[in-house]
């Protein structure tokens, strides 16, 4: 495990993706409520000189929310990110990032014009060297300070409305653990009061798009700190598994020989420290997780409450879930019936799609089965199995999208729980992403799953892409040519009809009812012009 000097943590380096940009975590930015850092390429805010983007007011969705959160103005995450910033970079074209210094997912190149498609693979189909490289990347992320982002250790009120910034450095892996915690934490109401029925990443329509963005950002961070632009997250296909087959020292860490709740000392994951697992402590203190180490990863797979989760999910349950035609329904929360999202998330029975919160199916079943750090929502991302699991959940979401081909309008525009309407920005991401922007096929976001690929179709698509791109660029000319051609055809047709009408006005001797085939050919191909 490599160590880094403490001074390195204080260095301000180049931008990326995550939560509070380091360049905006200061008194001036908070008091101005503006997060528009300069792009290093030209030194202008949002790369405006190079036409990458510009600093603009944030446009918040005004659509009504569901009844689950009966408060207003008590939580920093409401109307994200307006409590902290009301002006951010709005990037143009294929540019992205909190300063427009990056490319949108699925694009690359200096001007972000090159399309790129990466493939996520089954972890058991990686070669030994590929698997070892993935594990090394995880460990590197756990021991590399985030160059671009910091975490908030206090609420906006505790920061005295921006005049007393409260932020802290964090490593790349724990940055994502903290973001998952922050999105799902309880609302602090003052004193010892909290509101628990709130979650900006779970139990509502945004569950699948939110975790899709989370994985894409996590993937990109690994690509950056390793320099491996081809890196993709592997997935664990847990359908019909009889036990935790990734829970070995060769993969994600085996069981400790004397303490079944700990990982084997032969795995370097046994030395990892978790953060953000003590929600009751934070609530009683009316504070936020500050990323202090809270002990080792806990995991005791299979020794969970069998009455709640008797086994790992089956292929039949996944297929039934995929057959559901409604993405969302009813109250659009964990009580929703016949909802694909709620069934996949695991609050509805995977055999009937009827809500049953006393049971945990599909996605939730994995978390409960792991019987440790994975089983508590706010701190579940501490266990590296989290990314393997959610990559496979995302692949099921992708299968549903390809099977049912929903329009964007299928994603609820209004009346979903707070933060989950189509146009709401996802908490706590900066740059800003709307829920609806990720309700589309993964190929449009630059990635695919190996077990979902159709080789012949993909080859044909790749063959067509250059021609389709050319057609897109010249389509106005094609439309113009079609219009002119239609006009010309209409004129020619009119002249032909006029000539035929004139001929019908001649004597009967020149208008035979039947003619010889040789004469017919002469008539058919002669020009009237």
Coordinates of C-alpha atoms in Angstrom, one line a residue:
X1 CA 0.0 0.0 0.0
X2 CA 1.6 3.3 -1.1
X3 CA 1.6 6.3 1.2
X4 CA 1.4 10.0 0.1
X5 CA 2.7 13.0 1.9
X6 CA 0.0 15.1 3.7
X7 CA 1.1 18.1 1.8
X8 CA 0.1 16.5 -1.5
X9 CA -3.5 16.6 -0.3
X10 CA -3.5 20.3 -0.3
X11 CA -2.3 20.7 -3.9
X12 CA -4.9 22.0 -6.3
X13 CA -4.7 20.0 -9.5
X14 CA -6.8 19.5 -12.6
X15 CA -10.6 19.1 -12.8
X16 CA -12.5 15.9 -13.2
X17 CA -15.9 14.5 -12.1
X18 CA -17.4 14.1 -8.6
X19 CA -19.0 16.2 -5.8
X20 CA -17.8 19.7 -4.6
X21 CA -15.1 20.9 -7.0
X22 CA -12.1 22.0 -5.1
X23 CA -11.9 25.2 -7.1
X24 CA -15.4 26.1 -5.8
X25 CA -15.0 25.1 -2.2
X26 CA -14.1 28.5 -0.9
X27 CA -15.7 31.5 0.7
X28 CA -15.8 33.6 -2.5
X29 CA -17.5 30.9 -4.6
X30 CA -20.0 30.1 -1.8
X31 CA -20.9 33.7 -1.1
X32 CA -21.3 34.5 -4.9
X33 CA -23.1 31.1 -5.3
X34 CA -21.1 30.6 -8.4
X35 CA -19.1 27.5 -9.5
X36 CA -17.6 28.4 -12.9
X37 CA -13.9 27.5 -12.7
X38 CA -11.5 28.3 -15.6
X39 CA -10.5 25.7 -18.1
X40 CA -6.7 25.3 -18.2
X41 CA -6.8 25.2 -22.0
X42 CA -7.5 28.9 -22.4
X43 CA -7.8 30.2 -18.8
X44 CA -11.4 31.4 -19.2
X45 CA -14.3 30.4 -17.0
X46 CA -15.9 27.2 -18.5
X47 CA -13.5 27.5 -21.5
X48 CA -15.8 30.2 -22.9
X49 CA -13.0 31.7 -25.1
X50 CA -12.7 28.4 -26.8
X51 CA -16.5 28.1 -27.1
X52 CA -16.6 25.0 -24.8
X53 CA -19.2 26.6 -22.5
X54 CA -20.2 29.5 -20.4
X55 CA -21.2 30.5 -16.9
X56 CA -25.0 30.5 -16.7
X57 CA -27.8 30.6 -14.2
X58 CA -29.1 27.2 -13.2
X59 CA -32.6 26.4 -14.5
X60 CA -34.4 24.4 -11.8
X61 CA -37.4 22.2 -12.5
X62 CA -40.7 23.6 -11.2
X63 CA -42.7 20.4 -11.6
X64 CA -44.6 19.2 -8.5
X65 CA -43.1 16.5 -6.2
X66 CA -44.7 13.6 -4.5
X67 CA -46.0 13.8 -0.9
X68 CA -43.2 11.7 0.7
X69 CA -41.2 14.8 1.9
X70 CA -43.5 17.3 3.6
X71 CA -40.9 20.0 4.2
X72 CA -39.3 22.8 2.3
X73 CA -36.1 24.7 2.9
X74 CA -34.7 22.4 5.5
X75 CA -32.3 20.2 3.5
X76 CA -29.3 21.4 1.5
X77 CA -30.1 18.9 -1.2
X78 CA -33.5 20.4 -2.1
X79 CA -33.4 21.9 -5.6
X80 CA -29.8 20.8 -6.0
X81 CA -27.4 22.5 -6.1
X82 CA -29.1 25.9 -5.6
X83 CA -28.3 26.1 -1.8
X84 CA -24.6 26.2 -2.6
X85 CA -24.5 27.5 -6.2
X86 CA -27.0 29.1 -8.6
X87 CA -24.6 29.6 -11.4
X88 CA -22.5 26.8 -13.0
X89 CA -20.9 26.0 -16.3
X90 CA -23.2 25.1 -19.1
X91 CA -21.2 23.2 -21.7
X92 CA -21.8 23.2 -25.4
X93 CA -21.7 20.3 -27.9
X94 CA -19.9 17.2 -26.6
X95 CA -18.0 19.0 -23.9
X96 CA -18.7 18.2 -20.2
X97 CA -17.2 18.7 -16.7
X98 CA -17.6 21.3 -14.1
X99 CA -15.3 23.6 -16.2
X100 CA -16.2 22.0 -19.6
X101 CA -12.8 20.5 -19.7
X102 CA -13.9 17.0 -20.5
X103 CA -15.8 15.1 -23.1
X104 CA -19.3 13.7 -22.7
X105 CA -19.6 10.0 -21.9
X106 CA -19.0 8.2 -25.2
X107 CA -16.9 10.8 -26.8
X108 CA -13.1 11.5 -26.9
X109 CA -10.5 13.5 -28.7
X110 CA -9.2 17.0 -28.4
X111 CA -12.5 18.5 -29.5
X112 CA -14.7 15.6 -28.2
X113 CA -15.8 14.6 -31.7
X114 CA -14.6 11.0 -31.7
X115 CA -17.2 8.4 -30.7
X116 CA -15.9 5.6 -28.4
X117 CA -17.6 2.4 -27.3
X118 CA -16.1 0.4 -24.4
X119 CA -17.2 -3.0 -23.2
X120 CA -17.9 -4.1 -19.7
X121 CA -17.1 -7.8 -19.2
X122 CA -17.9 -10.6 -16.7
X123 CA -15.2 -10.6 -14.0
X124 CA -14.9 -14.4 -14.4
X125 CA -14.0 -13.9 -18.1
X126 CA -11.1 -11.6 -17.4
X127 CA -7.6 -13.1 -17.8
X128 CA -5.6 -13.4 -14.6
X129 CA -3.6 -10.3 -15.6
X130 CA -6.7 -8.3 -16.4
X131 CA -8.3 -9.4 -13.1
X132 CA -5.2 -8.5 -11.1
X133 CA -5.0 -5.2 -12.8
X134 CA -8.6 -4.4 -11.8
X135 CA -7.9 -5.2 -8.2
X136 CA -4.7 -3.1 -8.3
X137 CA -6.7 -0.2 -9.7
X138 CA -9.2 -0.5 -6.8
X139 CA -6.4 -0.4 -4.3
X140 CA -4.8 2.6 -6.1
X141 CA -8.1 4.5 -5.9
X142 CA -8.3 3.8 -2.2
X143 CA -4.8 5.3 -1.7
X144 CA -4.8 8.2 -4.1
X145 CA -6.1 11.6 -2.9
X146 CA -8.8 13.1 -5.2
X147 CA -7.1 15.9 -7.1
X148 CA -10.3 17.7 -8.0
X149 CA -12.9 17.2 -5.4
X150 CA -13.5 17.7 -1.6
X151 CA -16.4 16.6 0.6
X152 CA -18.5 18.8 2.8
X153 CA -18.2 18.2 6.5
X154 CA -21.0 20.5 7.5
X155 CA -24.3 21.8 6.3
X156 CA -24.7 25.1 4.6
X157 CA -26.1 26.6 7.8
X158 CA -23.1 25.2 9.8
X159 CA -20.9 26.9 7.1
X160 CA -22.6 30.2 8.1
X161 CA -24.2 30.4 4.7
X162 CA -20.8 30.1 3.0
X163 CA -18.7 32.5 5.1
X164 CA -17.1 29.5 6.9
X165 CA -16.4 26.7 4.4
X166 CA -16.3 23.2 5.9
X167 CA -14.6 20.9 3.4
X168 CA -12.1 18.0 3.6
X169 CA -9.8 16.1 1.3
X170 CA -10.6 12.5 0.5
X171 CA -9.2 9.6 -1.6
X172 CA -10.8 8.7 -5.0
X173 CA -12.5 5.6 -3.8
X174 CA -13.9 7.1 -0.7
X175 CA -15.2 10.1 -2.6
X176 CA -17.7 7.8 -4.2
X177 CA -18.6 6.1 -0.9
X178 CA -19.3 9.6 0.5
X179 CA -21.4 10.6 -2.5
X180 CA -23.5 7.5 -2.1
X181 CA -23.9 8.3 1.6
X182 CA -24.7 12.0 1.0
X183 CA -27.5 11.1 -1.6
X184 CA -29.1 8.7 0.8
X185 CA -28.6 10.2 4.2
X186 CA -31.5 11.4 6.5
X187 CA -32.7 15.0 6.6
X188 CA -31.4 16.8 9.7
X189 CA -34.3 18.8 11.2
X190 CA -32.5 20.3 14.3
X191 CA -32.2 19.1 17.8
X192 CA -32.4 15.4 17.7
X193 CA -35.0 15.2 15.0
X194 CA -34.5 13.7 11.5
X195 CA -36.6 12.7 8.6
X196 CA -35.8 9.2 7.3
X197 CA -38.2 8.9 4.4
X198 CA -36.0 10.6 1.9
X199 CA -33.4 9.3 -0.6
X200 CA -32.1 11.0 -3.7
X201 CA -30.7 7.8 -5.2
X202 CA -33.0 5.0 -4.1
X203 CA -36.7 4.0 -3.7
X204 CA -37.9 6.0 -6.6
X205 CA -37.6 6.4 -10.4
X206 CA -34.0 7.9 -10.3
X207 CA -32.5 4.7 -8.7
X208 CA -31.3 3.3 -12.1
X209 CA -30.2 6.5 -13.8
X210 CA -28.5 7.7 -10.6
X211 CA -26.4 4.6 -10.3
X212 CA -25.7 4.6 -14.0
X213 CA -24.1 8.0 -13.7
X214 CA -22.3 7.0 -10.5
X215 CA -20.6 4.0 -12.3
X216 CA -19.7 6.1 -15.4
X217 CA -18.1 8.7 -13.2
X218 CA -16.3 6.1 -11.1
X219 CA -15.1 4.4 -14.3
X220 CA -13.7 7.7 -15.6
X221 CA -11.9 8.5 -12.4
X222 CA -10.1 5.1 -12.6
X223 CA -9.2 5.8 -16.2
X224 CA -7.7 9.1 -15.1
X225 CA -5.6 8.0 -12.2
X226 CA -4.3 5.0 -14.0
X227 CA -3.9 6.5 -17.5
X228 CA -5.8 3.4 -18.8
X229 CA -8.4 4.9 -21.2
X230 CA -9.8 1.5 -22.0
X231 CA -10.7 0.5 -18.4
X232 CA -14.2 -0.6 -17.8
X233 CA -15.9 -1.9 -14.7
X234 CA -16.4 -5.7 -14.7
X235 CA -19.7 -7.1 -13.6
X236 CA -20.7 -10.1 -11.5
X237 CA -23.6 -12.1 -13.0
X238 CA -25.1 -13.4 -9.7
X239 CA -28.1 -15.2 -11.3
X240 CA -28.6 -18.7 -9.8
X241 CA -25.4 -18.4 -7.8
X242 CA -25.4 -20.7 -4.8
X243 CA -23.0 -18.6 -2.8
X244 CA -20.7 -15.6 -3.1
X245 CA -18.4 -16.9 -5.8
X246 CA -16.4 -13.6 -5.9
X247 CA -15.8 -13.8 -2.1
X248 CA -12.3 -15.5 -2.5
X249 CA -8.9 -14.1 -2.0
X250 CA -8.3 -14.4 -5.7
X251 CA -11.1 -11.9 -6.3
X252 CA -12.8 -9.7 -3.7
X253 CA -11.6 -11.2 -0.5
X254 CA -12.3 -14.5 1.2
X255 CA -13.6 -15.1 4.7
X256 CA -11.4 -14.6 7.8
X257 CA -10.3 -18.0 9.2
X258 CA -11.3 -17.1 12.8
X259 CA -13.8 -14.2 12.5
X260 CA -16.5 -14.9 9.9
X261 CA -17.5 -11.2 9.8
X262 CA -14.1 -10.1 8.5
X263 CA -12.2 -10.6 5.3
X264 CA -9.2 -12.9 5.0
X265 CA -5.9 -11.3 5.8
X266 CA -4.6 -12.7 2.5
X267 CA -6.7 -10.1 0.7
X268 CA -5.5 -6.5 0.7
X269 CA -9.2 -5.5 1.1
X270 CA -8.9 -6.7 4.7
X271 CA -6.8 -3.6 5.4
X272 CA -9.4 -1.2 4.0
X273 CA -11.1 1.1 6.4
X274 CA -14.8 2.0 5.9
X275 CA -16.4 5.5 6.2
X276 CA -19.9 6.9 6.6
X277 CA -21.4 3.8 8.3
X278 CA -22.6 5.4 11.6
X279 CA -25.8 7.2 10.5
X280 CA -27.2 7.2 14.0
X281 CA -24.2 9.0 15.3
X282 CA -24.4 11.7 12.6
X283 CA -28.1 12.1 13.2
X284 CA -27.7 12.6 17.0
X285 CA -24.9 15.1 16.4
X286 CA -26.9 16.8 13.6
X287 CA -23.8 16.5 11.5
X288 CA -22.4 14.9 8.3
X289 CA -20.1 12.0 7.8
X290 CA -16.6 13.6 7.7
X291 CA -14.9 10.5 6.2
X292 CA -13.2 9.4 9.4
X293 CA -12.1 5.8 9.3
X294 CA -14.6 3.6 11.1
X295 CA -13.1 0.1 11.1
X296 CA -12.6 -2.7 8.5
X297 CA -15.0 -3.9 5.9
X298 CA -17.6 -6.3 7.3
X299 CA -18.9 -9.2 5.3
X300 CA -20.5 -12.5 6.2
X301 CA -22.2 -13.7 3.0
X302 CA -25.0 -16.2 3.4
X303 CA -25.5 -15.8 7.1
X304 CA -28.2 -13.2 6.7
X305 CA -31.8 -13.3 7.8
X306 CA -33.2 -16.1 5.5
X307 CA -36.8 -15.1 6.2
X308 CA -36.1 -11.9 4.4
X309 CA -33.7 -13.1 1.7
X310 CA -33.6 -16.9 1.4
X311 CA -31.2 -17.0 -1.5
X312 CA -29.6 -15.1 -4.3
X313 CA -31.8 -14.1 -7.2
X314 CA -32.6 -16.5 -10.0
X315 CA -32.6 -16.2 -13.8
X316 CA -36.4 -16.7 -13.8
X317 CA -36.9 -13.7 -11.5
X318 CA -34.8 -11.5 -13.7
X319 CA -36.7 -12.6 -16.8
X320 CA -40.0 -11.9 -15.0
X321 CA -38.8 -8.5 -14.1
X322 CA -37.8 -7.8 -17.7
X323 CA -41.3 -8.7 -18.9
X324 CA -42.8 -5.8 -16.9
X325 CA -43.8 -3.0 -19.3
X326 CA -44.2 -0.1 -16.9
X327 CA -41.0 1.6 -15.8
X328 CA -42.8 3.3 -12.9
X329 CA -46.3 3.2 -11.4
X330 CA -48.5 4.4 -8.6
X331 CA -46.8 6.3 -5.8
X332 CA -43.4 5.8 -7.6
X333 CA -41.7 4.8 -4.4
X334 CA -41.0 1.5 -2.7
X335 CA -44.8 0.8 -2.5
X336 CA -45.2 0.8 -6.3
X337 CA -46.8 -2.3 -7.9
X338 CA -46.0 -3.7 -11.4
X339 CA -43.1 -1.3 -11.6
X340 CA -40.0 -2.5 -13.4
X341 CA -37.8 -0.2 -11.3
X342 CA -39.3 -1.2 -8.0
X343 CA -39.1 -4.9 -8.8
X344 CA -35.5 -4.7 -10.0
X345 CA -34.6 -2.5 -7.0
X346 CA -36.0 -5.3 -4.8
X347 CA -39.0 -3.8 -2.9
X348 CA -41.6 -5.7 -5.0
X349 CA -41.9 -9.5 -5.2
X350 CA -39.8 -10.7 -8.2
X351 CA -42.5 -13.3 -9.1
X352 CA -45.6 -11.1 -8.8
X353 CA -44.3 -7.4 -9.0
X354 CA -46.4 -6.6 -6.0
X355 CA -44.7 -4.4 -3.4
X356 CA -43.5 -6.4 -0.3
X357 CA -41.1 -4.4 1.8
X358 CA -40.8 -7.3 4.3
X359 CA -38.8 -9.2 1.6
X360 CA -35.7 -8.2 -0.3
X361 CA -35.5 -9.3 -4.0
X362 CA -33.1 -8.9 -6.9
X363 CA -30.9 -5.8 -6.2
X364 CA -31.7 -5.6 -2.5
X365 CA -31.2 -9.3 -2.1
X366 CA -27.5 -9.0 -2.9
X367 CA -27.0 -6.3 -0.4
X368 CA -28.8 -8.2 2.4
X369 CA -27.1 -11.5 1.5
X370 CA -23.6 -10.0 2.0
X371 CA -24.6 -9.4 5.7
X372 CA -22.1 -6.6 6.5
X373 CA -21.0 -3.3 5.1
X374 CA -23.0 -3.9 1.9
X375 CA -26.2 -4.3 3.9
X376 CA -26.5 -0.8 5.2
X377 CA -27.6 1.7 2.4
X378 CA -25.5 4.7 3.3
X379 CA -22.2 2.9 3.7
X380 CA -22.8 0.0 1.2
X381 CA -20.3 1.4 -1.4
X382 CA -17.4 0.7 1.1
X383 CA -17.4 -2.9 -0.1
X384 CA -15.8 -3.2 -3.6
X385 CA -18.3 -5.8 -4.5
X386 CA -20.7 -2.9 -4.8
X387 CA -19.4 -1.8 -8.2
X388 CA -19.5 -5.4 -9.6
X389 CA -23.1 -5.8 -8.3
X390 CA -24.4 -2.5 -9.6
X391 CA -22.7 -3.0 -13.0
X392 CA -24.8 -6.1 -13.4
X393 CA -28.0 -4.3 -12.2
X394 CA -27.3 -1.7 -14.8
X395 CA -27.0 -4.4 -17.4
X396 CA -30.5 -5.6 -16.5
X397 CA -31.7 -2.0 -16.8
X398 CA -30.1 -1.9 -20.2
X399 CA -31.8 -5.1 -21.3
X400 CA -35.2 -3.6 -20.3
X401 CA -34.4 -0.4 -22.4
X402 CA -33.5 -2.5 -25.4
X403 CA -36.5 -4.7 -25.1
X404 CA -39.2 -2.1 -24.6
X405 CA -37.6 0.9 -26.3
X406 CA -39.3 3.5 -24.1
X407 CA -39.6 7.1 -25.1
X408 CA -38.1 9.7 -22.7
X409 CA -41.7 10.6 -21.7
X410 CA -42.0 7.2 -20.0
X411 CA -39.7 8.5 -17.2
X412 CA -42.0 10.5 -14.8
X413 CA -41.9 14.2 -15.3
X414 CA -43.8 15.1 -12.1
X415 CA -45.1 13.8 -8.8
X416 CA -42.1 11.5 -8.1
X417 CA -40.4 11.7 -4.6
X418 CA -38.1 14.7 -4.1
X419 CA -35.2 14.7 -6.5
X420 CA -36.6 12.0 -8.8
X421 CA -38.6 13.9 -11.4
X422 CA -37.3 13.7 -15.0
X423 CA -35.8 17.3 -15.0
X424 CA -34.4 17.2 -11.4
X425 CA -30.6 17.4 -11.1
X426 CA -29.1 14.4 -9.4
X427 CA -27.7 14.8 -5.9
X428 CA -24.8 15.4 -5.3
X429 CA -23.1 15.6 -8.7
X430 CA -21.3 18.6 -10.1
X431 CA -21.2 18.9 -13.1
X432 CA -25.0 18.7 -13.2
X433 CA -26.9 15.8 -14.7
X434 CA -30.7 15.4 -15.0
X435 CA -32.4 12.1 -14.3
X436 CA -33.9 11.9 -17.8
X437 CA -30.5 12.3 -19.5
X438 CA -29.5 8.8 -18.6
X439 CA -32.8 7.1 -19.4
X440 CA -31.4 5.9 -22.7
X441 CA -29.4 3.0 -24.2
X442 CA -25.9 2.6 -22.9
X443 CA -24.3 2.7 -26.4
X444 CA -25.4 6.3 -26.6
X445 CA -23.3 6.8 -23.4
X446 CA -20.2 5.0 -24.8
X447 CA -20.4 1.5 -23.3
X448 CA -21.9 -1.9 -23.7
X449 CA -22.0 -5.2 -22.0
X450 CA -20.2 -8.2 -23.4
X451 CA -23.1 -10.6 -22.9
X452 CA -25.6 -8.2 -24.6
X453 CA -23.5 -7.6 -27.7
X454 CA -24.8 -8.7 -31.1
X455 CA -21.6 -9.1 -33.2
X456 CA -23.2 -9.0 -36.7
X457 CA -25.4 -6.1 -35.8
X458 CA -22.6 -4.2 -34.2
X459 CA -20.3 -4.7 -37.2
X460 CA -23.0 -3.4 -39.5
X461 CA -23.7 -0.5 -37.3
X462 CA -20.0 0.4 -37.2
X463 CA -19.9 0.1 -41.0
X464 CA -22.8 2.5 -41.3
X465 CA -21.7 5.1 -38.7
X466 CA -19.4 7.1 -41.1
X467 CA -22.1 7.3 -43.8
X468 CA -24.8 8.2 -41.3
X469 CA -22.6 11.0 -39.9
X470 CA -22.0 12.3 -43.5
X471 CA -25.8 12.1 -44.1
X472 CA -26.4 14.1 -40.9
X473 CA -24.0 16.8 -42.0
X474 CA -25.6 17.2 -45.5
X475 CA -29.2 16.5 -44.7
X476 CA -30.3 20.1 -45.4
X477 CA -29.0 19.8 -48.9
X478 CA -30.7 16.4 -49.3
X479 CA -34.0 17.8 -48.2
X480 CA -33.6 20.8 -50.5
X481 CA -32.8 18.4 -53.4
X482 CA -35.9 16.3 -52.6
X483 CA -38.1 19.4 -52.6
X484 CA -36.7 20.6 -55.9
X485 CA -37.1 17.1 -57.3
X486 CA -40.7 16.9 -56.2
X487 CA -41.5 20.3 -57.9
X488 CA -39.8 19.2 -61.1
X489 CA -41.7 15.9 -61.0
X490 CA -45.0 17.7 -60.6
X491 CA -44.2 20.0 -63.5
X492 CA -43.2 17.1 -65.7
X493 CA -46.3 15.1 -64.8
X494 CA -48.5 18.1 -65.6
X495 CA -46.9 18.5 -69.0
X496 CA -47.3 14.8 -69.8
X497 CA -51.0 14.9 -68.8
X498 CA -51.5 18.0 -70.9
X499 CA -49.9 16.4 -74.0
X500 CA -52.0 13.2 -73.5
X501 CA -55.2 15.3 -73.2
X502 CA -54.3 17.2 -76.4
X503 CA -53.8 13.8 -78.2
X504 CA -57.1 12.5 -77.1
X505 CA -58.7 15.5 -79.0
X506 CA -57.5 14.2 -82.4
X507 CA -59.5 11.9 -84.9
X508 CA -60.3 8.3 -83.9
X509 CA -58.0 6.9 -86.6
X510 CA -55.0 8.1 -84.6
X511 CA -56.2 6.6 -81.3
X512 CA -56.3 2.8 -81.6
X513 CA -57.5 0.8 -78.6
X514 CA -54.9 -1.9 -79.2
X515 CA -51.5 -1.5 -80.8
X516 CA -48.7 -4.0 -81.6
X517 CA -46.1 -4.5 -79.0
X518 CA -43.4 -3.0 -81.2
X519 CA -45.5 0.2 -81.6
X520 CA -46.1 0.3 -77.8
X521 CA -42.4 0.3 -77.1
X522 CA -41.9 3.2 -79.5
X523 CA -44.7 5.2 -77.7
X524 CA -43.5 4.4 -74.2
X525 CA -39.9 5.6 -74.5
X526 CA -40.4 8.6 -76.8
X527 CA -39.8 12.0 -75.2
X528 CA -42.5 14.7 -75.2
X529 CA -40.0 17.4 -74.4

